[in-house]
XYZ file of N, CA and C in Angstrom:
654
model
N -9.240 0.640 19.858
C -8.210 0.458 19.411
C -7.746 -0.958 19.457
N -7.408 -1.064 17.650
C -7.133 -3.222 17.880
C -5.891 -3.311 17.336
N -5.442 -4.070 17.590
C -3.986 -4.825 17.203
C -3.690 -5.839 17.410
N -2.911 -6.124 16.577
C -2.944 -7.811 16.399
C -2.241 -8.660 16.886
N -2.436 -10.317 17.324
C -1.267 -10.644 18.243
C 0.094 -11.077 17.900
N 0.855 -11.037 18.827
C 2.636 -11.216 18.672
C 2.360 -12.735 18.129
N 3.826 -12.790 17.092
C 4.067 -13.674 16.269
C 5.584 -13.942 16.453
N 5.968 -15.591 16.122
C 7.576 -15.311 16.026
C 7.905 -14.351 15.260
N 7.277 -14.603 13.946
C 8.241 -13.594 12.813
C 7.267 -12.282 13.370
N 7.658 -11.457 13.363
C 7.253 -10.466 13.703
C 6.385 -9.469 12.489
N 4.811 -9.244 12.468
C 4.287 -9.211 12.055
C 4.192 -7.213 11.475
N 4.189 -6.867 9.826
C 4.105 -5.171 9.506
C 3.042 -4.663 10.693
N 3.294 -4.042 11.730
C 2.609 -3.125 12.050
C 2.184 -1.221 11.050
N 0.633 -1.446 11.038
C 0.048 -0.194 10.227
C -1.011 0.257 10.745
N -0.654 1.818 10.973
C -1.831 2.765 11.522
C -2.722 3.126 10.719
N -3.680 2.508 10.741
C -4.909 2.848 10.177
C -6.115 3.615 9.960
N -6.301 4.482 9.105
C -6.844 5.930 8.884
C -7.643 5.908 8.074
N -8.930 5.837 8.926
C -10.630 5.386 7.822
C -10.633 6.693 7.185
N -11.602 6.456 6.513
C -12.484 7.561 5.352
C -13.075 8.567 6.041
N -13.485 10.109 5.547
C -13.604 10.478 6.018
C -15.136 10.824 6.658
N -15.341 11.433 7.679
C -16.700 11.310 8.418
C -17.526 9.395 8.515
N -16.148 8.592 8.506
C -16.614 7.561 9.360
C -16.161 7.291 11.097
N -15.575 6.426 11.323
C -14.337 5.688 12.292
C -13.718 4.819 12.092
N -12.857 4.488 13.178
C -11.814 3.617 13.415
C -12.679 1.963 13.183
N -13.987 2.388 13.879
C -14.839 0.681 14.025
C -14.893 0.333 12.918
N -15.686 1.217 12.261
C -16.076 1.303 10.860
C -15.303 0.649 10.029
N -13.715 1.276 9.824
C -12.982 0.859 8.941
C -12.721 -0.626 9.620
N -12.701 -1.046 10.384
C -12.577 -2.720 10.768
C -13.082 -3.495 10.474
N -14.438 -2.789 10.384
C -15.891 -3.668 9.550
C -15.400 -3.979 8.318
N -15.132 -2.518 7.688
C -14.513 -2.445 6.138
C -13.413 -3.375 5.552
N -12.320 -3.638 6.399
C -11.136 -4.256 5.972
C -11.608 -5.597 6.282
N -12.457 -5.995 7.437
C -13.030 -7.648 7.392
C -13.744 -8.564 6.619
N -13.668 -7.353 5.522
C -14.119 -8.036 4.403
C -13.233 -9.188 3.809
N -11.760 -8.606 3.964
C -10.773 -9.651 4.014
C -11.014 -10.946 3.705
N -9.597 -11.769 3.643
C -9.756 -13.211 4.564
C -9.071 -12.883 5.894
N -9.282 -13.545 6.419
C -8.789 -13.209 8.383
C -7.556 -14.232 7.846
N -7.074 -14.695 7.540
C -6.112 -15.908 6.866
C -5.092 -14.927 6.728
N -5.433 -13.896 5.270
C -4.580 -12.551 5.130
C -3.972 -11.582 6.474
N -5.421 -11.136 6.763
C -5.017 -10.412 8.165
C -4.126 -10.824 8.961
N -4.185 -12.007 9.373
C -3.514 -12.839 10.497
C -1.475 -12.536 10.078
N -1.833 -11.778 8.902
C -0.338 -11.262 8.364
C 0.019 -10.552 8.821
N -0.618 -8.817 9.176
C -0.517 -7.890 9.352
C -0.827 -7.684 10.983
N -0.410 -6.666 11.468
C -0.597 -6.264 12.908
C -1.539 -4.707 12.335
N -2.829 -4.777 12.750
C -3.143 -3.540 12.585
C -3.693 -2.561 13.756
N -3.070 -1.727 13.680
C -3.796 -0.728 14.828
C -4.949 0.592 14.159
N -5.922 0.550 14.560
C -7.260 1.356 14.049
C -7.381 2.914 14.859
N -7.272 3.730 14.723
C -7.877 5.378 15.560
C -8.784 6.116 14.613
N -9.268 6.313 15.721
C -10.789 7.348 15.400
C -9.534 8.966 14.881
N -10.378 9.462 13.808
C -10.201 10.896 13.439
C -10.058 11.544 14.504
N -9.013 12.963 14.977
C -9.059 14.002 16.098
C -10.771 14.985 16.199
N -11.252 14.847 14.647
C -12.088 15.592 14.996
C -13.806 15.505 14.617
N -14.819 14.944 15.301
C -15.951 15.241 15.098
C -16.492 15.470 14.091
N -17.503 14.869 13.254
C -18.165 15.253 11.992
C -19.106 16.051 12.036
N -18.249 17.198 11.192
C -19.111 18.743 11.149
C -20.018 18.892 9.968
N -20.524 17.251 9.438
C -22.048 17.475 8.940
C -22.424 16.093 8.269
N -23.033 16.140 7.518
C -23.577 14.722 6.862
C -22.970 13.911 6.262
N -22.566 12.431 7.442
C -22.344 11.144 6.611
C -22.789 10.821 5.583
N -21.525 10.049 4.801
C -22.427 9.289 3.503
C -22.579 7.874 4.044
N -22.075 7.491 5.415
C -22.770 5.901 5.760
C -23.341 6.041 6.724
N -24.521 7.240 7.019
C -25.542 7.035 7.918
C -26.403 6.041 7.342
N -26.677 5.225 8.518
C -28.095 4.251 7.613
C -27.393 3.064 7.487
N -26.076 3.086 7.155
C -24.901 1.797 7.201
C -24.459 1.109 8.166
N -23.763 2.332 8.824
C -23.268 2.224 9.802
C -23.202 3.380 11.586
N -23.100 2.747 12.252
C -23.649 3.401 13.590
C -22.723 4.191 13.611
N -22.602 5.827 13.923
C -21.813 6.801 14.137
C -21.488 6.418 15.915
N -20.606 6.977 16.707
C -20.460 7.921 15.868
C -19.205 8.736 14.622
N -18.911 9.488 14.054
C -18.270 9.889 13.046
C -17.634 10.492 13.203
N -15.997 10.109 12.379
C -15.036 11.526 12.511
C -14.747 11.875 11.103
N -13.649 13.338 11.590
C -12.864 13.572 10.002
C -11.544 13.972 10.516
N -10.445 13.497 9.303
C -9.147 14.185 9.995
C -8.984 15.959 9.660
N -9.539 16.253 9.027
C -9.236 17.865 8.627
C -10.219 18.027 7.977
N -10.209 19.675 7.445
C -11.549 20.006 6.611
C -10.899 20.624 5.762
N -12.205 21.191 4.850
C -11.545 21.518 3.510
C -12.333 22.461 2.683
N -12.033 23.159 1.511
C -12.990 23.889 0.914
C -13.625 23.001 -0.616
N -14.357 23.658 -1.201
C -14.644 22.628 -2.151
C -14.065 22.586 -3.325
N -12.813 23.372 -3.408
C -12.041 22.811 -4.330
C -10.825 22.203 -3.771
N -10.681 21.432 -2.278
C -9.908 20.737 -2.105
C -8.246 21.214 -2.209
N -7.922 22.823 -1.984
C -7.318 23.147 -2.130
C -6.657 24.218 -1.152
N -7.720 24.413 0.001
C -7.330 24.824 1.131
C -7.955 23.921 2.758
N -6.723 23.936 3.632
C -7.566 22.976 4.620
C -7.589 23.716 6.249
N -8.158 22.606 6.662
C -8.365 23.252 8.244
C -8.057 22.372 9.128
N -7.344 22.542 10.210
C -6.546 22.040 11.094
C -6.082 20.852 10.386
N -5.498 21.402 9.782
C -4.349 20.089 9.183
C -3.363 19.904 9.866
N -2.727 21.015 10.367
C -1.501 20.757 11.060
C -1.713 20.189 12.541
N -3.242 20.692 12.760
C -3.422 19.915 14.536
C -3.597 17.840 14.180
N -4.248 18.265 12.756
C -3.931 16.402 12.086
C -2.454 15.806 12.150
N -1.662 16.341 11.962
C -0.296 15.980 11.636
C 0.074 15.262 12.973
N -0.098 16.627 14.256
C 0.281 16.309 15.400
C -0.344 14.815 16.238
N -1.821 15.212 15.511
C -2.218 13.575 16.384
C -2.117 12.486 15.545
N -1.775 12.407 14.532
C -0.930 11.118 13.658
C -0.128 11.066 14.632
N 1.353 11.910 14.558
C 2.475 11.791 15.082
C 1.848 10.860 16.429
N 1.493 12.018 17.675
C 0.775 11.085 18.850
C 0.749 9.820 18.727
N -0.481 9.423 17.869
C -0.892 8.116 17.654
C 0.194 7.400 17.583
N 1.197 7.524 16.590
C 1.836 6.878 16.746
C 3.369 6.815 17.609
N 3.299 7.522 18.610
C 4.181 7.594 19.749
C 3.474 6.813 20.547
N 1.990 6.976 20.543
C 1.335 5.962 21.768
C 1.380 4.030 21.202
N 0.953 3.870 20.136
C 0.742 3.068 19.966
C 1.860 1.777 19.191
N 2.645 3.027 18.937
C 3.922 2.288 18.013
C 4.892 1.582 18.736
N 6.145 1.473 17.929
C 6.513 1.794 16.805
C 5.779 1.181 15.341
N 5.628 1.817 13.914
C 5.105 1.644 13.296
C 5.744 1.182 12.020
N 5.267 0.009 11.394
C 6.158 0.128 9.489
C 5.413 1.141 8.707
N 4.173 0.873 8.850
C 3.662 1.607 7.610
C 1.682 1.685 7.776
N 1.441 2.536 6.779
C 0.427 3.237 6.891
C -0.716 2.557 5.953
N -1.953 2.280 7.012
C -3.152 1.673 5.852
C -4.257 2.866 5.992
N -4.703 3.498 4.568
C -5.625 4.153 4.418
C -6.693 4.231 3.773
N -7.797 4.481 3.907
C -9.037 4.612 3.174
C -9.537 6.236 2.987
N -10.050 6.256 1.728
C -10.131 7.353 1.142
C -9.330 9.131 1.788
N -10.187 9.677 2.792
C -9.521 11.104 2.984
C -8.210 10.597 4.248
N -8.464 8.715 4.474
C -7.310 8.374 5.729
C -6.153 8.060 4.265
N -6.459 7.648 3.123
C -5.515 7.023 1.914
C -4.674 8.466 1.628
N -5.542 9.340 1.301
C -5.239 11.035 1.106
C -3.818 11.457 1.740
N -4.284 11.209 3.173
C -3.299 11.309 4.140
C -2.102 10.520 4.299
N -2.386 9.159 4.181
C -1.429 8.295 4.428
C -0.284 8.113 3.251
N -0.780 8.583 2.335
C 0.325 8.781 1.060
C 1.209 9.807 0.814
N 0.581 11.129 1.513
C 1.393 12.214 2.090
C 2.451 11.364 2.513
N 2.302 11.039 3.264
C 2.980 11.665 4.661
C 4.243 11.158 4.526
N 4.685 10.186 4.046
C 6.300 9.568 3.627
C 7.089 11.120 3.426
N 6.072 11.377 2.154
C 6.898 12.608 1.824
C 7.373 13.860 2.511
N 6.067 13.837 3.240
C 5.867 15.650 4.626
C 7.057 14.671 5.809
N 7.277 13.683 5.948
C 8.231 13.293 6.942
C 10.319 13.390 6.706
N 10.169 12.973 5.354
C 11.027 13.210 4.496
C 11.520 14.683 4.321
N 10.689 15.041 4.435
C 10.852 17.012 4.288
C 11.153 17.585 5.704
N 10.825 17.167 6.619
C 11.055 17.591 7.901
C 9.464 18.513 8.221
N 9.158 18.060 8.018
C 7.300 18.565 7.855
C 6.117 17.989 8.697
N 6.370 16.568 8.794
C 5.501 15.876 9.652
C 6.026 14.273 9.980
N 5.497 14.235 11.456
C 6.200 13.094 11.937
C 7.840 13.036 12.248
N 8.240 13.835 13.331
C 9.562 14.290 12.913
C 10.047 13.498 14.338
N 9.169 12.731 15.387
C 9.726 12.116 16.372
C 9.433 10.837 16.318
N 9.299 10.299 15.200
C 8.320 8.305 15.046
C 9.542 8.183 13.610
N 10.109 7.054 13.882
C 10.469 6.228 12.805
C 10.103 6.153 11.465
N 10.859 6.488 10.264
C 10.454 6.455 9.427
C 9.364 5.493 8.447
N 8.277 6.226 7.946
C 7.222 5.225 7.514
C 7.526 4.232 6.177
N 7.573 3.013 6.020
C 8.373 2.555 5.366
C 7.479 1.744 4.432
N 6.085 1.747 4.220
C 5.267 0.577 3.967
C 4.181 1.759 3.423
N 3.053 1.329 2.621
C 1.534 2.009 2.170
C 0.897 1.114 1.853
N -0.438 0.956 2.168
C -1.426 0.268 1.445
C -2.644 0.952 1.583
N -2.932 1.603 0.373
C -3.373 2.841 -0.086
C -4.724 2.142 -1.017
N -5.823 3.033 -0.163
C -7.585 2.322 -1.037
C -8.541 3.506 -0.943
N -8.797 3.742 -2.342
C -9.508 4.996 -2.710
C -8.138 6.268 -2.790
N -7.553 5.991 -2.787
C -6.551 7.394 -2.635
C -6.261 8.451 -3.821
N -5.554 9.549 -2.988
C -5.446 10.538 -4.539
C -4.718 11.561 -3.455
N -4.069 12.634 -4.672
C -3.031 13.857 -3.661
C -3.354 14.546 -3.409
N -3.002 15.009 -2.893
C -3.311 16.864 -2.132
C -3.406 17.684 -3.334
N -4.312 18.750 -3.503
C -4.102 19.454 -4.598
C -3.397 21.084 -4.312
N -3.181 21.096 -3.096
C -2.566 22.595 -2.629
C -1.347 22.362 -3.167
N -0.825 23.588 -4.166
C 0.412 23.330 -4.853
C 1.889 23.099 -3.914
N 1.879 23.911 -2.915
C 2.523 23.977 -1.851
C 2.092 22.597 -0.765
N 1.575 22.187 -0.497
C 1.945 20.624 0.117
C 1.985 19.472 -0.683
N 1.564 19.702 -2.261
C 1.806 18.653 -3.430
C 3.767 18.867 -3.844
N 4.200 19.922 -3.864
C 5.324 20.050 -3.690
C 6.243 19.212 -2.814
N 5.857 19.513 -1.595
C 6.535 18.880 -0.254
C 6.207 17.184 -0.321
N 5.087 16.564 -0.678
C 4.690 15.617 -0.472
C 5.200 14.555 -1.576
N 5.256 14.818 -2.635
C 5.675 14.049 -3.713
C 6.505 14.163 -4.816
N 7.461 15.095 -4.108
C 8.352 15.820 -5.038
C 10.090 15.256 -4.183
N 10.310 14.601 -4.019
C 10.718 13.662 -5.332
C 9.492 12.231 -4.825
N 9.549 12.008 -5.720
C 8.087 10.439 -5.842
C 8.375 10.049 -5.002
N 7.118 9.203 -3.745
C 6.902 7.832 -3.209
C 8.035 6.969 -3.214
N 9.054 6.753 -2.340
C 9.987 5.277 -2.559
C 9.565 4.168 -1.967
N 8.567 4.670 -1.244
C 8.431 3.175 0.025
C 7.912 2.254 -1.035
N 7.837 0.859 -0.235
C 6.920 -0.215 -0.956
C 5.677 0.366 -1.277
N 4.558 0.531 -1.885
C 3.285 0.819 -2.117
C 2.265 0.034 -2.995
N 1.259 0.133 -1.963
C 0.398 -0.871 -2.116
C -1.048 -0.309 -3.024
N -1.756 -0.667 -4.016
C -3.060 0.650 -4.372
C -3.762 -0.386 -4.442
N -5.215 0.450 -4.039
C -6.533 -0.633 -4.489
C -7.365 0.296 -5.548
N -7.166 0.160 -6.809
C -8.127 1.266 -7.916
C -9.457 0.635 -8.144
N -10.342 1.512 -8.060
C -11.696 0.734 -8.339
C -12.338 1.429 -9.820
N -12.706 0.604 -10.469
C -13.308 0.913 -11.812
C -14.081 2.378 -11.787
N -15.176 2.164 -11.187
C -16.037 3.414 -10.844
C -15.644 4.067 -9.537
N -14.574 4.578 -9.050
C -14.417 4.976 -8.230
C -14.321 6.632 -8.283
N -15.167 6.937 -8.274
C -15.371 9.011 -8.263
C -13.708 9.851 -8.465
N -13.011 8.814 -7.229
C -11.257 9.312 -7.772
C -10.141 8.645 -8.508
N -10.683 7.835 -9.559
C -10.072 7.075 -10.314
C -8.766 7.933 -10.985
N -9.423 8.884 -11.232
C -8.300 9.703 -12.088
C -7.556 10.151 -11.053
N -7.616 10.830 -9.741
C -6.782 11.333 -8.826
C -5.838 10.190 -8.028
N -6.648 8.988 -8.034
C -5.817 7.940 -7.805
C -5.181 7.078 -8.346
N -5.000 7.374 -9.818
C -4.233 7.022 -10.957
C -2.715 8.053 -10.744
N -3.206 9.407 -10.513
C -1.681 10.411 -10.809
C -1.008 10.369 -9.554
N -1.480 9.881 -7.873
C -1.133 9.283 -6.988
C -0.548 8.293 -7.186
N -0.901 6.861 -8.375
C 0.297 6.218 -8.140
C 1.058 6.697 -9.095
N 0.972 7.232 -10.221
C 2.333 7.565 -10.816
C 3.788 8.224 -10.415
N 3.110 8.964 -9.010
C 4.134 9.813 -8.065
C 4.572 8.639 -7.256
N 4.296 7.250 -7.632
C 4.320 6.300 -6.788
C 6.578 5.428 -7.323
N 7.106 5.052 -6.567
C 8.142 4.622 -8.032
C 7.713 2.792 -7.281
N 7.812 2.332 -8.503
C 7.217 0.662 -8.286
C 5.972 0.462 -7.504
N 5.175 0.755 -7.810
C 3.632 0.531 -7.047
C 3.236 -0.730 -7.373
N 2.552 -1.131 -6.479
C 1.723 -2.640 -7.220
C 0.274 -2.079 -6.809
N -0.420 -2.498 -8.241
C -1.909 -1.793 -8.520
C -3.062 -3.220 -8.430
N -4.182 -2.914 -7.384
C -5.039 -4.395 -7.283
C -6.409 -2.959 -8.011
N -6.635 -3.508 -9.214
C -8.120 -3.326 -10.239
C -9.242 -3.599 -9.282
N -9.711 -3.342 -9.543
C -11.409 -4.404 -8.807
C -12.492 -3.409 -9.449
N -13.410 -3.971 -10.001
C -14.780 -3.701 -10.496
C -15.730 -2.293 -10.060
N -15.436 -2.195 -8.687
C -16.324 -1.479 -7.806
C -15.836 -0.330 -7.637
N -17.052 0.701 -7.168
C -16.379 2.104 -6.610
C -15.752 2.617 -5.643
N -16.185 3.693 -4.961
C -14.950 4.380 -3.882
C -15.712 3.464 -2.317
N -14.995 2.543 -2.066
C -15.076 1.532 -1.217
C -13.914 0.517 -1.248
N -14.157 -0.149 0.227
C -13.171 -0.917 0.173
C -13.368 -2.670 -0.056
N -13.170 -3.423 -1.547
C -13.422 -3.999 -1.624
C -13.274 -5.627 -1.593
N -13.908 -6.709 -1.547
C -13.732 -8.150 -1.239
C -12.851 -8.603 -2.382
N -12.022 -9.038 -2.047
C -10.973 -9.410 -2.793
C -10.864 -11.172 -3.650
N -10.907 -11.533 -4.850
C -10.674 -12.631 -5.378
C -9.279 -13.402 -5.177
N -9.375 -14.404 -5.696
C -8.332 -15.207 -4.988
C -6.856 -14.588 -6.146
N -7.170 -13.745 -6.727
C -5.692 -13.250 -7.741
C -5.070 -12.388 -6.417
N -6.524 -11.289 -6.698
C -6.214 -10.305 -5.051
C -5.404 -10.724 -4.309
N -6.018 -11.638 -3.314
C -5.725 -12.092 -2.162
C -3.977 -12.835 -2.500
N -3.744 -13.517 -3.667
C -2.399 -13.581 -3.842
C -1.550 -12.228 -4.224
N -1.915 -11.458 -4.745
C -1.037 -9.930 -4.738
C -0.662 -9.442 -3.488
N -1.621 -9.394 -2.510
C -1.652 -8.492 -1.209
C -0.419 -9.244 -0.407
N -0.865 -11.109 -0.658
C 0.415 -11.647 0.073
C 1.528 -11.821 -0.153
N 1.655 -11.559 -1.485
C 3.243 -11.532 -1.742
C 3.395 -10.465 -1.769
N 2.961 -8.961 -1.352
C 3.187 -7.597 -0.869
C 3.506 -7.838 0.362
N 3.038 -8.411 0.941
C 3.159 -8.780 2.390
C 4.684 -9.513 2.853
N 4.906 -10.674 2.122
C 6.101 -11.445 2.283
C 6.885 -10.493 2.277
N 7.324 -9.675 0.859
C 8.170 -8.706 0.457
C 8.325 -7.733 1.462
N 7.332 -7.022 2.026
C 7.846 -6.274 3.264
C 7.846 -6.910 4.749
N 7.909 -7.675 4.807
C 7.885 -8.976 6.200
C 9.687 -8.784 6.292
N 10.016 -9.040 4.895
C 11.542 -9.349 5.591
C 12.160 -8.480 5.331
N 11.230 -7.262 5.570
C 12.529 -5.559 5.791
C 11.601 -4.933 7.208
N 11.220 -5.583 7.874
C 10.561 -5.081 9.466
C 11.524 -5.801 10.146
């Protein structure tokens, strides 16, 4: 569990949801590719997903275990197991460590993060915590289940959102569909694949502008 320090101007506080079969500690290391001067403007809290990894992790040999997953799914990504338990767990984390202004997610954590404002709006999830006001989505996508899709993205996601889109990400097409379901998304393109990218000067400026915009609303 990690959080930033207090500041005179309150920093936007984000709950950070890691990728499939990784961990809070791994996401923390991945995010720290970004300049510290940028990270100092956010209050980031990292939590492990509720379920121990139930198969091989793609990060074995790169990052140390333990690894966790948010929920399980079928090959077509249309049926989800332990999904309600996952939503309850995230709400419990928000009650325990919040209040939060936004969600930051990578991969499976990004798919979850992007769906939560809509599910919260419909009263399906996060009914006991303040409204999710901001999103930072890295390598995200939409849920494929028609019933969940309708609840999460219709109407479109209106909260300010920042998206990272990799040129060679295997989820690129699905990330673009998610971006199209957002109102006025800010998009950073990078040349890499399904990863948390390092940021060039232009990208740092874009992220800082996004942070400045949302800081006025916290």
